[in-house]
Amino acid sequence: MSIEVRGLRRSYRTGSVEVPALRGLDLDLPAGSVTALYGASGSGKTTLLNCVAGLDTPDAGTVVVDGTEVTALSSEQAVAWRRGALGFVHQGHALMPWLTARENVEVPLRLTGTPRRDRAHIAAEALDEVGLHDWVDHLPDELSGGQRQRVAIARAAATRPAVVLADEPTGALDERTGARILELLAGLAADRDCTVVMATHDPATATVADRVVELRDGRLRDRPATGTSSGTGGP
Ligand code: ADP
Ligand code: MG
């Protein structure tokens, strides 16, 4: 699924001060590509991901994901569209602490109407793919930070979305664990044929991406990718 961003602007008002988060942004991400959205804290990464996900409404501009104009959807339509088309990996894994790894992965499957009898099997398979075969029945508290982030990736990928967005997926991890998580995320593009966008201020992200896009003060600066490509949209 391709992602097309045109003229995207978004400001936040705090009291009488208007803070521009995105200042007119254009971006084309081909289907199956892995993009690192790099930039310092406050550069607009989360705002951009939220606009692509239909979680935030820009002041101007459009986002089209594989023909769906996300910026034209009502919030109810956006909820339905997200369930079918999108996986989201947060910085904090955002797992439900009272559910096991498998049950956490089953949540989006339930929301997309996967029959009850198939859910446990699909969830276990998704956890197997991220190397958590032996941990399916554990609670998040019983897992390491890296394992929790793997569960979050399995949860985002279980519904086989065409787009996976990850917001600082390695933010809470040590370097080595973070590198594995980035490889797993990039691998989704190849294995599941989905378009992956990872927001980060971790320069290591560049090594797994087809393309590095740098945000600075709500504007884009393109940079050459340094790494090997695992997606199909790379150079
Ligand atoms: P990043 O994810 O790169 O750290 P953000 O997209 O979160 O950047 O933020 C971009 C800018 O917009 C920052 O200046 C931030 O303070 C501001 N901003 C983001 N969200 C809000 C909000 N809900 N209210 C006010 N300002 C915000
Ligand atoms: Mg952010």
GROMACS .gro file of N, CA and C in nm, residues 84-163:
model
  240
   84GLY      N    1  -0.872  -0.241   0.966
   84GLY     CA    2  -0.846  -0.330   0.854
   84GLY      C    3  -0.710  -0.311   0.790
   85ALA      N    4  -0.661  -0.187   0.792
   85ALA     CA    5  -0.547  -0.155   0.705
   85ALA      C    6  -0.417  -0.128   0.778
   86LEU      N    7  -0.423  -0.105   0.909
   86LEU     CA    8  -0.308  -0.046   0.977
   86LEU      C    9  -0.269  -0.121   1.103
   87GLY      N   10  -0.138  -0.135   1.124
   87GLY     CA   11  -0.086  -0.180   1.252
   87GLY      C   12  -0.003  -0.069   1.312
   88PHE      N   13  -0.010  -0.052   1.445
   88PHE     CA   14   0.062   0.058   1.509
   88PHE      C   15   0.146   0.002   1.624
   89VAL      N   16   0.276   0.036   1.625
   89VAL     CA   17   0.363  -0.005   1.735
   89VAL      C   18   0.407   0.121   1.808
   90HIS      N   19   0.377   0.128   1.936
   90HIS     CA   20   0.405   0.249   2.013
   90HIS      C   21   0.540   0.239   2.081
   91GLN      N   22   0.589   0.352   2.129
   91GLN     CA   23   0.717   0.354   2.201
   91GLN      C   24   0.707   0.269   2.327
   92GLY      N   25   0.612   0.305   2.413
   92GLY     CA   26   0.575   0.215   2.520
   92GLY      C   27   0.492   0.110   2.448
   93HIS      N   28   0.512  -0.015   2.475
   93HIS     CA   29   0.448  -0.122   2.399
   93HIS      C   30   0.295  -0.113   2.404
   94ALA      N   31   0.239  -0.047   2.508
   94ALA     CA   32   0.094  -0.031   2.522
   94ALA      C   33   0.019  -0.164   2.523
   95LEU      N   34   0.081  -0.265   2.583
   95LEU     CA   35   0.010  -0.393   2.598
   95LEU      C   36  -0.083  -0.384   2.718
   96MET      N   37  -0.189  -0.465   2.716
   96MET     CA   38  -0.278  -0.468   2.831
   96MET      C   39  -0.218  -0.561   2.936
   97PRO      N   40  -0.188  -0.507   3.055
   97PRO     CA   41  -0.110  -0.583   3.154
   97PRO      C   42  -0.181  -0.706   3.209
   98TRP      N   43  -0.314  -0.707   3.201
   98TRP     CA   44  -0.389  -0.820   3.256
   98TRP      C   45  -0.411  -0.932   3.154
   99LEU      N   46  -0.364  -0.911   3.031
   99LEU     CA   47  -0.379  -1.013   2.927
   99LEU      C   48  -0.244  -1.076   2.895
  100THR      N   49  -0.245  -1.205   2.866
  100THR     CA   50  -0.122  -1.273   2.825
  100THR      C   51  -0.079  -1.222   2.687
  101ALA      N   52   0.043  -1.260   2.649
  101ALA     CA   53   0.094  -1.221   2.518
  101ALA      C   54  -0.006  -1.260   2.409
  102ARG      N   55  -0.052  -1.386   2.416
  102ARG     CA   56  -0.145  -1.435   2.314
  102ARG      C   57  -0.276  -1.356   2.316
  103GLU      N   58  -0.327  -1.330   2.434
  103GLU     CA   59  -0.454  -1.256   2.443
  103GLU      C   60  -0.439  -1.113   2.392
  104ASN      N   61  -0.322  -1.051   2.417
  104ASN     CA   62  -0.298  -0.917   2.363
  104ASN      C   63  -0.302  -0.917   2.211
  105VAL      N   64  -0.241  -1.018   2.151
  105VAL     CA   65  -0.237  -1.026   2.005
  105VAL      C   66  -0.377  -1.057   1.949
  106GLU      N   67  -0.458  -1.124   2.030
  106GLU     CA   68  -0.593  -1.158   1.984
  106GLU      C   69  -0.687  -1.037   1.978
  107VAL      N   70  -0.653  -0.931   2.053
  107VAL     CA   71  -0.745  -0.816   2.059
  107VAL      C   72  -0.778  -0.759   1.920
  108PRO      N   73  -0.677  -0.721   1.838
  108PRO     CA   74  -0.712  -0.667   1.706
  108PRO      C   75  -0.779  -0.772   1.616
  109LEU      N   76  -0.750  -0.900   1.639
  109LEU     CA   77  -0.815  -1.005   1.559
  109LEU      C   78  -0.964  -1.008   1.590
  110ARG      N   79  -0.996  -0.991   1.719
  110ARG     CA   80  -1.137  -0.988   1.758
  110ARG      C   81  -1.206  -0.867   1.694
  111LEU      N   82  -1.134  -0.751   1.697
  111LEU     CA   83  -1.193  -0.628   1.643
  111LEU      C   84  -1.215  -0.635   1.493
  112THR      N   85  -1.134  -0.715   1.423
  112THR     CA   86  -1.153  -0.726   1.278
  112THR      C   87  -1.243  -0.842   1.241
  113GLY      N   88  -1.302  -0.908   1.344
  113GLY     CA   89  -1.401  -1.010   1.316
  113GLY      C   90  -1.346  -1.147   1.283
  114THR      N   91  -1.221  -1.172   1.319
  114THR     CA   92  -1.166  -1.308   1.300
  114THR      C   93  -1.245  -1.404   1.390
  115PRO      N   94  -1.294  -1.515   1.335
  115PRO     CA   95  -1.373  -1.609   1.415
  115PRO      C   96  -1.296  -1.654   1.540
  116ARG      N   97  -1.368  -1.668   1.649
  116ARG     CA   98  -1.308  -1.704   1.778
  116ARG      C   99  -1.217  -1.827   1.766
  117ARG      N  100  -1.263  -1.928   1.691
  117ARG     CA  101  -1.186  -2.054   1.686
  117ARG      C  102  -1.051  -2.037   1.617
  118ASP      N  103  -1.037  -1.931   1.535
  118ASP     CA  104  -0.910  -1.911   1.462
  118ASP      C  105  -0.812  -1.820   1.536
  119ARG      N  106  -0.864  -1.743   1.632
  119ARG     CA  107  -0.782  -1.636   1.691
  119ARG      C  108  -0.659  -1.686   1.764
  120ALA      N  109  -0.677  -1.786   1.850
  120ALA     CA  110  -0.566  -1.833   1.932
  120ALA      C  111  -0.453  -1.884   1.843
  121HIS      N  112  -0.492  -1.954   1.738
  121HIS     CA  113  -0.394  -2.012   1.647
  121HIS      C  114  -0.318  -1.903   1.570
  122ILE      N  115  -0.391  -1.805   1.518
  122ILE     CA  116  -0.327  -1.696   1.442
  122ILE      C  117  -0.236  -1.615   1.535
  123ALA      N  118  -0.283  -1.590   1.658
  123ALA     CA  119  -0.202  -1.513   1.753
  123ALA      C  120  -0.074  -1.588   1.789
  124ALA      N  121  -0.088  -1.720   1.812
  124ALA     CA  122   0.030  -1.800   1.847
  124ALA      C  123   0.130  -1.799   1.732
  125GLU      N  124   0.079  -1.806   1.610
  125GLU     CA  125   0.166  -1.805   1.493
  125GLU      C  126   0.240  -1.671   1.481
  126ALA      N  127   0.166  -1.560   1.505
  126ALA     CA  128   0.228  -1.427   1.497
  126ALA      C  129   0.337  -1.413   1.604
  127LEU      N  130   0.314  -1.471   1.722
  127LEU     CA  131   0.414  -1.465   1.829
  127LEU      C  132   0.533  -1.554   1.796
  128ASP      N  133   0.506  -1.666   1.733
  128ASP     CA  134   0.612  -1.755   1.689
  128ASP      C  135   0.705  -1.682   1.592
  129GLU      N  136   0.646  -1.604   1.502
  129GLU     CA  137   0.725  -1.533   1.401
  129GLU      C  138   0.817  -1.428   1.459
  130VAL      N  139   0.785  -1.378   1.580
  130VAL     CA  140   0.875  -1.281   1.643
  130VAL      C  141   0.960  -1.348   1.751
  131GLY      N  142   0.965  -1.481   1.748
  131GLY     CA  143   1.054  -1.554   1.837
  131GLY      C  144   1.002  -1.574   1.978
  132LEU      N  145   0.870  -1.567   1.996
  132LEU     CA  146   0.814  -1.580   2.131
  132LEU      C  147   0.731  -1.707   2.149
  133HIS      N  148   0.770  -1.810   2.078
  133HIS     CA  149   0.695  -1.935   2.083
  133HIS      C  150   0.672  -1.983   2.227
  134ASP      N  151   0.774  -1.968   2.310
  134ASP     CA  152   0.764  -2.021   2.448
  134ASP      C  153   0.702  -1.922   2.547
  135TRP      N  154   0.655  -1.808   2.499
  135TRP     CA  155   0.611  -1.702   2.590
  135TRP      C  156   0.465  -1.663   2.570
  136VAL      N  157   0.392  -1.739   2.491
  136VAL     CA  158   0.256  -1.698   2.454
  136VAL      C  159   0.163  -1.682   2.575
  137ASP      N  160   0.187  -1.761   2.679
  137ASP     CA  161   0.095  -1.756   2.793
  137ASP      C  162   0.146  -1.669   2.909
  138HIS      N  163   0.249  -1.591   2.881
  138HIS     CA  164   0.303  -1.503   2.986
  138HIS      C  165   0.237  -1.366   2.983
  139LEU      N  166   0.231  -1.304   3.099
  139LEU     CA  167   0.181  -1.167   3.110
  139LEU      C  168   0.294  -1.070   3.077
  140PRO      N  169   0.259  -0.949   3.031
  140PRO     CA  170   0.362  -0.849   2.997
  140PRO      C  171   0.465  -0.828   3.108
  141ASP      N  172   0.419  -0.829   3.233
  141ASP     CA  173   0.510  -0.810   3.348
  141ASP      C  174   0.617  -0.918   3.357
  142GLU      N  175   0.589  -1.034   3.299
  142GLU     CA  176   0.684  -1.146   3.307
  142GLU      C  177   0.781  -1.147   3.187
  143LEU      N  178   0.772  -1.044   3.103
  143LEU     CA  179   0.856  -1.037   2.983
  143LEU      C  180   0.955  -0.922   2.994
  144SER      N  181   1.066  -0.933   2.922
  144SER     CA  182   1.164  -0.823   2.916
  144SER      C  183   1.109  -0.713   2.825
  145GLY      N  184   1.175  -0.597   2.827
  145GLY     CA  185   1.132  -0.486   2.741
  145GLY      C  186   1.133  -0.524   2.595
  146GLY      N  187   1.237  -0.596   2.553
  146GLY     CA  188   1.246  -0.638   2.414
  146GLY      C  189   1.137  -0.737   2.378
  147GLN      N  190   1.108  -0.828   2.471
  147GLN     CA  191   1.001  -0.926   2.445
  147GLN      C  192   0.866  -0.858   2.437
  148ARG      N  193   0.844  -0.760   2.523
  148ARG     CA  194   0.716  -0.687   2.517
  148ARG      C  195   0.701  -0.617   2.383
  149GLN      N  196   0.813  -0.559   2.334
  149GLN     CA  197   0.804  -0.489   2.206
  149GLN      C  198   0.780  -0.590   2.093
  150ARG      N  199   0.830  -0.712   2.108
  150ARG     CA  200   0.801  -0.817   2.010
  150ARG      C  201   0.652  -0.853   2.010
  151VAL      N  202   0.594  -0.858   2.128
  151VAL     CA  203   0.449  -0.884   2.136
  151VAL      C  204   0.374  -0.772   2.064
  152ALA      N  205   0.420  -0.648   2.086
  152ALA     CA  206   0.354  -0.534   2.021
  152ALA      C  207   0.364  -0.545   1.869
  153ILE      N  208   0.477  -0.593   1.820
  153ILE     CA  209   0.493  -0.611   1.674
  153ILE      C  210   0.402  -0.723   1.625
  154ALA      N  211   0.396  -0.833   1.701
  154ALA     CA  212   0.307  -0.943   1.663
  154ALA      C  213   0.162  -0.895   1.660
  155ARG      N  214   0.127  -0.814   1.759
  155ARG     CA  215  -0.010  -0.761   1.765
  155ARG      C  216  -0.038  -0.672   1.643
  156ALA      N  217   0.059  -0.587   1.606
  156ALA     CA  218   0.039  -0.498   1.492
  156ALA      C  219   0.032  -0.575   1.361
  157ALA      N  220   0.102  -0.690   1.354
  157ALA     CA  221   0.111  -0.763   1.227
  157ALA      C  222   0.006  -0.872   1.212
  158ALA      N  223  -0.058  -0.911   1.323
  158ALA     CA  224  -0.145  -1.029   1.322
  158ALA      C  225  -0.262  -1.018   1.225
  159THR      N  226  -0.312  -0.897   1.207
  159THR     CA  227  -0.427  -0.878   1.119
  159THR      C  228  -0.383  -0.863   0.973
  160ARG      N  229  -0.252  -0.880   0.950
  160ARG     CA  230  -0.193  -0.864   0.817
  160ARG      C  231  -0.229  -0.729   0.755
  161PRO      N  232  -0.195  -0.621   0.826
  161PRO     CA  233  -0.226  -0.488   0.772
  161PRO      C  234  -0.132  -0.456   0.656
  162ALA      N  235  -0.176  -0.367   0.570
  162ALA     CA  236  -0.093  -0.327   0.457
  162ALA      C  237   0.010  -0.223   0.498
  163VAL      N  238  -0.015  -0.156   0.612
  163VAL     CA  239   0.076  -0.052   0.660
  163VAL      C  240   0.104  -0.076   0.808
   0.00000   0.00000   0.00000
